[in-house]
Short mmCIF file of C-alpha atoms in Angstrom, two decimals:
data_model
loop_
_atom_site.label_atom_id
_atom_site.label_comp_id
_atom_site.label_asym_id
_atom_site.label_seq_id
_atom_site.Cartn_x
_atom_site.Cartn_y
_atom_site.Cartn_z
CA UNK A 106 -124.23 -55.25 -186.14
CA UNK A 107 -121.32 -55.13 -188.62
CA UNK A 108 -122.09 -54.56 -192.34
CA UNK A 109 -121.01 -57.70 -194.12
CA UNK A 110 -119.28 -55.76 -196.84
CA UNK A 111 -118.13 -52.38 -195.63
CA UNK A 112 -116.10 -51.91 -192.34
CA UNK A 113 -115.72 -48.54 -190.57
CA UNK A 114 -112.29 -47.91 -189.02
CA UNK A 115 -112.12 -44.67 -187.35
CA UNK A 116 -113.30 -42.17 -189.88
CA UNK A 117 -112.65 -44.28 -192.92
CA UNK A 118 -114.56 -47.17 -194.43
CA UNK A 119 -112.81 -49.99 -196.08
CA UNK A 120 -113.91 -53.13 -197.92
CA UNK A 121 -112.24 -56.42 -197.28
CA UNK A 122 -111.03 -56.49 -200.95
CA UNK A 123 -109.35 -53.05 -200.51
CA UNK A 124 -107.70 -54.08 -197.10
CA UNK A 125 -106.38 -57.32 -198.80
CA UNK A 126 -104.69 -55.26 -201.56
CA UNK A 127 -103.18 -52.87 -199.03
CA UNK A 128 -102.01 -55.50 -196.54
CA UNK A 129 -100.31 -57.26 -199.41
CA UNK A 130 -98.31 -54.11 -199.94
CA UNK A 131 -97.32 -53.76 -196.22
CA UNK A 132 -93.54 -53.96 -195.94
CA UNK A 133 -93.31 -56.80 -193.41
CA UNK A 134 -95.46 -59.02 -195.65
CA UNK A 135 -94.02 -57.70 -198.94
CA UNK A 136 -90.44 -58.37 -198.21
CA UNK A 137 -91.10 -61.75 -196.61
CA UNK A 138 -93.15 -63.03 -199.65
CA UNK A 139 -96.29 -63.25 -197.48
CA UNK A 140 -99.61 -62.71 -199.32
CA UNK A 141 -103.18 -62.69 -198.33
CA UNK A 142 -104.77 -64.77 -201.05
CA UNK A 143 -108.30 -64.78 -199.85
CA UNK A 144 -110.26 -62.53 -197.41
CA UNK A 145 -113.92 -63.02 -197.48
CA UNK A 146 -116.23 -59.80 -197.75
CA UNK A 147 -117.73 -60.78 -194.36
CA UNK A 148 -114.32 -61.13 -192.74
CA UNK A 149 -114.94 -64.75 -191.64
CA UNK A 150 -112.30 -66.49 -193.61
CA UNK A 151 -108.71 -65.64 -194.92
CA UNK A 152 -105.94 -67.66 -196.57
CA UNK A 153 -102.37 -66.53 -196.35
CA UNK A 154 -99.44 -67.88 -198.28
CA UNK A 155 -95.72 -67.44 -197.86
CA UNK A 156 -93.50 -68.44 -200.74
CA UNK A 157 -90.05 -69.92 -199.97
CA UNK A 158 -87.51 -67.52 -201.41
CA UNK A 159 -83.70 -67.18 -200.94
CA UNK A 160 -84.34 -63.95 -198.86
CA UNK A 161 -86.69 -65.53 -196.35
CA UNK A 162 -84.71 -68.78 -195.64
CA UNK A 163 -82.87 -69.42 -192.45
CA UNK A 164 -79.27 -70.71 -192.20
CA UNK A 165 -80.57 -74.28 -192.94
CA UNK A 166 -82.30 -73.28 -196.14
CA UNK A 167 -85.89 -73.63 -194.82
CA UNK A 168 -88.49 -71.03 -193.83
CA UNK A 169 -87.35 -68.57 -191.16
CA UNK A 170 -89.42 -69.16 -188.06
CA UNK A 171 -90.08 -65.53 -187.46
CA UNK A 172 -91.68 -65.26 -190.90
CA UNK A 173 -93.79 -68.37 -190.20
CA UNK A 174 -95.27 -66.49 -187.13
CA UNK A 175 -95.49 -63.14 -188.97
CA UNK A 176 -97.63 -64.67 -191.68
CA UNK A 177 -100.25 -65.51 -188.93
CA UNK A 178 -99.71 -62.71 -186.55
CA UNK A 179 -102.36 -60.21 -187.42
CA UNK A 180 -105.04 -62.43 -188.92
CA UNK A 181 -107.09 -63.52 -185.94
CA UNK A 182 -107.14 -60.04 -184.39
CA UNK A 183 -108.17 -58.43 -187.79
CA UNK A 184 -110.89 -60.99 -188.49
CA UNK A 185 -112.33 -60.60 -185.01
CA UNK A 186 -112.01 -56.80 -185.02
CA UNK A 187 -114.01 -56.54 -188.25
CA UNK A 188 -116.63 -59.06 -187.15
CA UNK A 189 -117.19 -57.26 -183.76
CA UNK A 190 -117.15 -53.79 -185.13
CA UNK A 191 -115.94 -50.37 -183.87
CA UNK A 192 -117.53 -50.65 -180.45
CA UNK A 193 -114.72 -53.08 -179.24
CA UNK A 194 -111.16 -52.83 -178.36
CA UNK A 195 -109.44 -55.84 -180.02
CA UNK A 196 -105.75 -56.42 -179.45
CA UNK A 197 -103.33 -59.29 -179.83
CA UNK A 198 -102.28 -60.37 -176.28
CA UNK A 199 -99.98 -63.41 -176.66
CA UNK A 200 -98.69 -65.91 -179.20
CA UNK A 201 -97.12 -69.31 -179.43
CA UNK A 202 -95.54 -71.26 -182.22
CA UNK A 203 -94.63 -74.87 -182.27
CA UNK A 204 -92.33 -75.86 -185.10
CA UNK A 205 -93.31 -79.29 -186.34
CA UNK A 206 -91.37 -79.76 -189.51
CA UNK A 207 -88.93 -77.80 -191.58
CA UNK A 208 -90.66 -75.54 -194.16
CA UNK A 209 -89.17 -76.63 -197.44
CA UNK A 210 -91.85 -75.35 -199.83
CA UNK A 211 -94.45 -72.58 -199.91
CA UNK A 212 -96.73 -72.69 -196.81
CA UNK A 213 -100.34 -71.73 -196.26
CA UNK A 214 -102.44 -70.76 -193.25
CA UNK A 215 -106.33 -70.93 -193.46
CA UNK A 216 -108.30 -68.82 -190.95
CA UNK A 217 -112.01 -69.37 -190.28
CA UNK A 218 -113.72 -67.38 -187.57
CA UNK A 219 -116.84 -69.19 -186.54
CA UNK A 220 -119.92 -66.97 -185.85
CA UNK A 221 -120.52 -69.01 -182.61
CA UNK A 222 -117.14 -67.77 -181.27
CA UNK A 223 -117.88 -64.22 -182.20
CA UNK A 224 -121.24 -64.46 -180.36
CA UNK A 225 -119.65 -66.09 -177.37
CA UNK A 226 -117.10 -63.23 -177.19
CA UNK A 227 -119.63 -60.53 -177.69
CA UNK A 228 -121.72 -62.00 -174.88
CA UNK A 229 -118.70 -62.33 -172.54
CA UNK A 230 -117.72 -58.79 -173.21
CA UNK A 231 -121.23 -57.26 -172.89
CA UNK A 232 -120.71 -55.87 -169.31
CA UNK A 233 -117.35 -54.34 -170.01
CA UNK A 234 -115.17 -57.21 -168.75
CA UNK A 235 -111.99 -58.02 -170.74
CA UNK A 236 -112.22 -61.30 -172.62
CA UNK A 237 -109.15 -63.26 -173.52
CA UNK A 238 -109.64 -65.99 -176.28
CA UNK A 239 -107.11 -68.35 -177.86
CA UNK A 240 -107.27 -69.16 -181.58
CA UNK A 241 -105.17 -71.83 -183.39
CA UNK A 242 -104.08 -72.25 -186.91
CA UNK A 243 -101.76 -74.70 -188.76
CA UNK A 244 -99.24 -73.55 -191.24
CA UNK A 245 -98.87 -76.28 -193.79
CA UNK A 246 -97.62 -76.98 -197.33
CA UNK A 247 -100.00 -77.34 -200.31
CA UNK A 248 -99.67 -81.09 -199.79
CA UNK A 249 -100.93 -80.83 -196.26
CA UNK A 250 -97.58 -81.35 -194.30
CA UNK A 251 -97.87 -79.34 -191.17
CA UNK A 252 -94.84 -77.02 -190.64
CA UNK A 253 -96.09 -75.20 -187.52
CA UNK A 254 -98.95 -74.88 -185.01
CA UNK A 255 -99.59 -71.25 -184.09
CA UNK A 256 -101.70 -70.03 -181.32
CA UNK A 257 -102.71 -66.41 -180.64
CA UNK A 258 -104.56 -65.00 -177.69
CA UNK A 259 -106.86 -62.03 -178.42
CA UNK A 260 -107.91 -59.38 -176.00
CA UNK A 261 -111.44 -58.01 -176.45
CA UNK A 262 -113.26 -55.31 -174.38
CA UNK A 263 -116.45 -53.34 -175.14
CA UNK A 264 -115.60 -49.69 -175.33
CA UNK A 265 -116.80 -47.61 -172.33
CA UNK A 266 -119.43 -45.60 -174.22
CA UNK A 267 -121.19 -48.94 -175.11
CA UNK A 268 -121.15 -50.62 -171.70
CA UNK A 269 -124.26 -51.33 -169.74
CA UNK A 270 -124.41 -48.88 -166.83
#
């Protein structure tokens, strides 16, 4: 089982709070005014904000669609990776975005990874089969206006040394 506060990645251990500070300095997020505001110590919930700035607007003066997708891109994979632990391969497989309304203000995405979903994925992957799971999140303004629906498909597979023989 994964420690609720300390995550081991390769040979290093990192707390969620440390990861949050580092990901906020990651150039794709930094230059796009994307910031992880919340990342729970147990990796079950995250909130991401993207501010509307002159350098991340499109020709029409609203949020650039690629940045709307980018603000959501790594989150489901990262939450699931840390919940499952180092015995699993976890990769983004596919993604979809449906633009609902122009993003004329700062936008937010709230991610909550339910433990029942983690348990279902862990059970489905127990024999070494690949598991593909779709996650969804809405990107919305602080007032609740939905700007985009984003879906991400995540690939999960138990590493060979942990599979039942």
